[in-house]
Short mmCIF file of C-alpha atoms and ligand atoms in Angstrom, two decimals:
data_model
loop_
_atom_site.label_atom_id
_atom_site.label_comp_id
_atom_site.label_asym_id
_atom_site.label_seq_id
_atom_site.Cartn_x
_atom_site.Cartn_y
_atom_site.Cartn_z
CA MET A 1 90.85 -48.08 55.43
CA LYS A 2 94.08 -46.00 55.96
CA ILE A 3 96.69 -48.97 54.59
CA LYS A 4 96.88 -49.00 50.81
CA LYS A 5 98.50 -51.35 48.43
CA GLY A 6 102.29 -50.97 48.67
CA ASP A 7 102.50 -49.73 51.88
CA GLN A 8 105.41 -51.17 53.87
CA VAL A 9 103.94 -52.80 57.31
CA LYS A 10 104.84 -54.08 60.63
CA ILE A 11 102.79 -57.03 61.95
CA VAL A 12 102.69 -56.73 65.81
CA SER A 13 100.68 -59.47 66.98
CA GLY A 14 100.38 -63.15 65.96
CA LYS A 15 102.77 -65.60 64.66
CA ASP A 16 104.89 -62.98 62.57
CA LYS A 17 104.94 -60.63 65.38
CA GLY A 18 107.72 -58.18 64.56
CA LYS A 19 107.94 -58.93 60.32
CA THR A 20 107.86 -56.26 57.79
CA GLY A 21 106.05 -56.62 54.43
CA LYS A 22 104.67 -54.90 51.61
CA VAL A 23 101.11 -55.14 51.27
CA ILE A 24 99.98 -56.58 47.88
CA ARG A 25 96.39 -56.25 48.22
CA VAL A 26 93.75 -54.71 50.67
CA PHE A 27 90.55 -56.37 51.49
CA PRO A 28 88.29 -52.91 52.71
CA GLU A 29 85.11 -54.86 53.53
CA ASP A 30 87.24 -57.00 55.80
CA ASN A 31 89.54 -54.86 57.08
CA LYS A 32 92.23 -57.13 56.23
CA VAL A 33 95.27 -56.94 53.81
CA LEU A 34 97.48 -59.26 52.27
CA VAL A 35 100.83 -58.73 53.25
CA GLU A 36 103.71 -60.27 50.67
CA GLY A 37 105.42 -63.50 52.46
CA LEU A 38 104.05 -63.14 55.20
CA ASN A 39 101.22 -65.03 57.46
CA LEU A 40 101.82 -68.00 55.75
CA PHE A 41 99.81 -71.02 56.07
CA LYS A 42 100.53 -74.69 55.04
CA LYS A 43 98.05 -76.19 52.77
CA HIS A 44 98.07 -79.74 51.38
CA VAL A 45 97.28 -80.02 47.45
CA LYS A 46 96.59 -83.65 46.42
CA SER A 47 97.89 -85.35 43.39
CA ARG A 48 95.75 -85.36 40.46
CA GLN A 49 98.06 -88.37 39.23
CA GLN A 50 97.48 -91.36 41.88
CA ASP A 51 101.40 -92.52 41.77
CA LYS A 52 102.56 -88.95 43.18
CA LYS A 53 102.26 -87.79 46.56
CA GLY A 54 100.26 -84.74 47.19
CA GLU A 55 102.40 -81.70 48.44
CA ILE A 56 102.45 -78.83 50.91
CA ILE A 57 102.37 -75.40 49.61
CA LEU A 58 102.67 -72.26 51.76
CA ILE A 59 99.44 -69.87 51.03
CA PRO A 60 99.44 -66.02 52.35
CA LYS A 61 96.35 -65.66 54.15
CA PRO A 62 94.71 -61.87 54.64
CA ILE A 63 95.70 -60.48 58.06
CA THR A 64 93.50 -58.04 60.07
CA VAL A 65 94.59 -54.37 60.12
CA SER A 66 94.29 -54.17 64.14
CA LYS A 67 97.50 -56.68 63.84
CA ILE A 68 99.39 -54.57 61.62
CA MET A 69 101.42 -50.97 61.59
CA MET A 70 102.30 -48.77 59.05
CA MET A 71 106.02 -48.62 58.45
CA CYS A 72 106.92 -44.79 57.97
CA SER A 73 109.53 -44.41 54.88
CA SER A 74 110.70 -41.23 56.47
CA CYS A 75 111.81 -42.31 59.81
CA ASN A 76 111.66 -45.83 59.50
CA LYS A 77 109.45 -46.94 62.47
CA PRO A 78 106.14 -48.09 63.04
CA THR A 79 103.59 -45.37 63.13
CA ARG A 80 99.93 -44.60 63.15
CA ILE A 81 98.54 -42.85 60.28
CA GLY A 82 97.29 -39.29 60.51
CA TYR A 83 95.48 -37.05 57.86
CA SER A 84 96.41 -33.74 56.60
CA VAL A 85 94.28 -31.82 54.54
CA SER A 86 95.39 -28.87 52.50
CA ALA A 87 93.37 -27.34 49.43
CA GLY A 88 90.60 -29.89 49.92
CA ASN A 89 93.22 -32.98 49.33
CA LYS A 90 93.34 -35.17 52.19
CA THR A 91 97.00 -36.71 52.24
CA ARG A 92 98.14 -39.28 54.78
CA ILE A 93 101.11 -38.47 57.29
CA CYS A 94 103.18 -40.07 59.78
CA LYS A 95 101.88 -38.91 63.16
CA LYS A 96 105.69 -39.11 64.59
CA CYS A 97 107.44 -37.04 61.77
CA LYS A 98 104.68 -35.61 60.35
CA GLN A 99 106.08 -36.39 56.85
CA THR A 100 103.66 -37.53 54.19
CA LEU A 101 103.38 -41.09 53.34
ZN1 ZN B 201 107.60 -40.98 60.38
#
């Protein structure tokens, strides 16, 4: 997985297309990430008390990494992630401006 927790990403497909947000959780085994405040789904919650109505809450759902792009903090554009290896260390770089991400 190239995307990490704390990354700024842009959604490029689906109902939240064009929106950006911060990755708050990654699910490498599913190739999915949870983006703060995005890809929200309504969930109806039943009230435990009989005289009260249930309520609707919004829950963020994990989104497939193929539907997002990394936002580069240097050039401020959605970009692909490349890797640069120096002295045995692998660092992520922006494929557009070559800055370390
Ligand atoms: Zn860049």
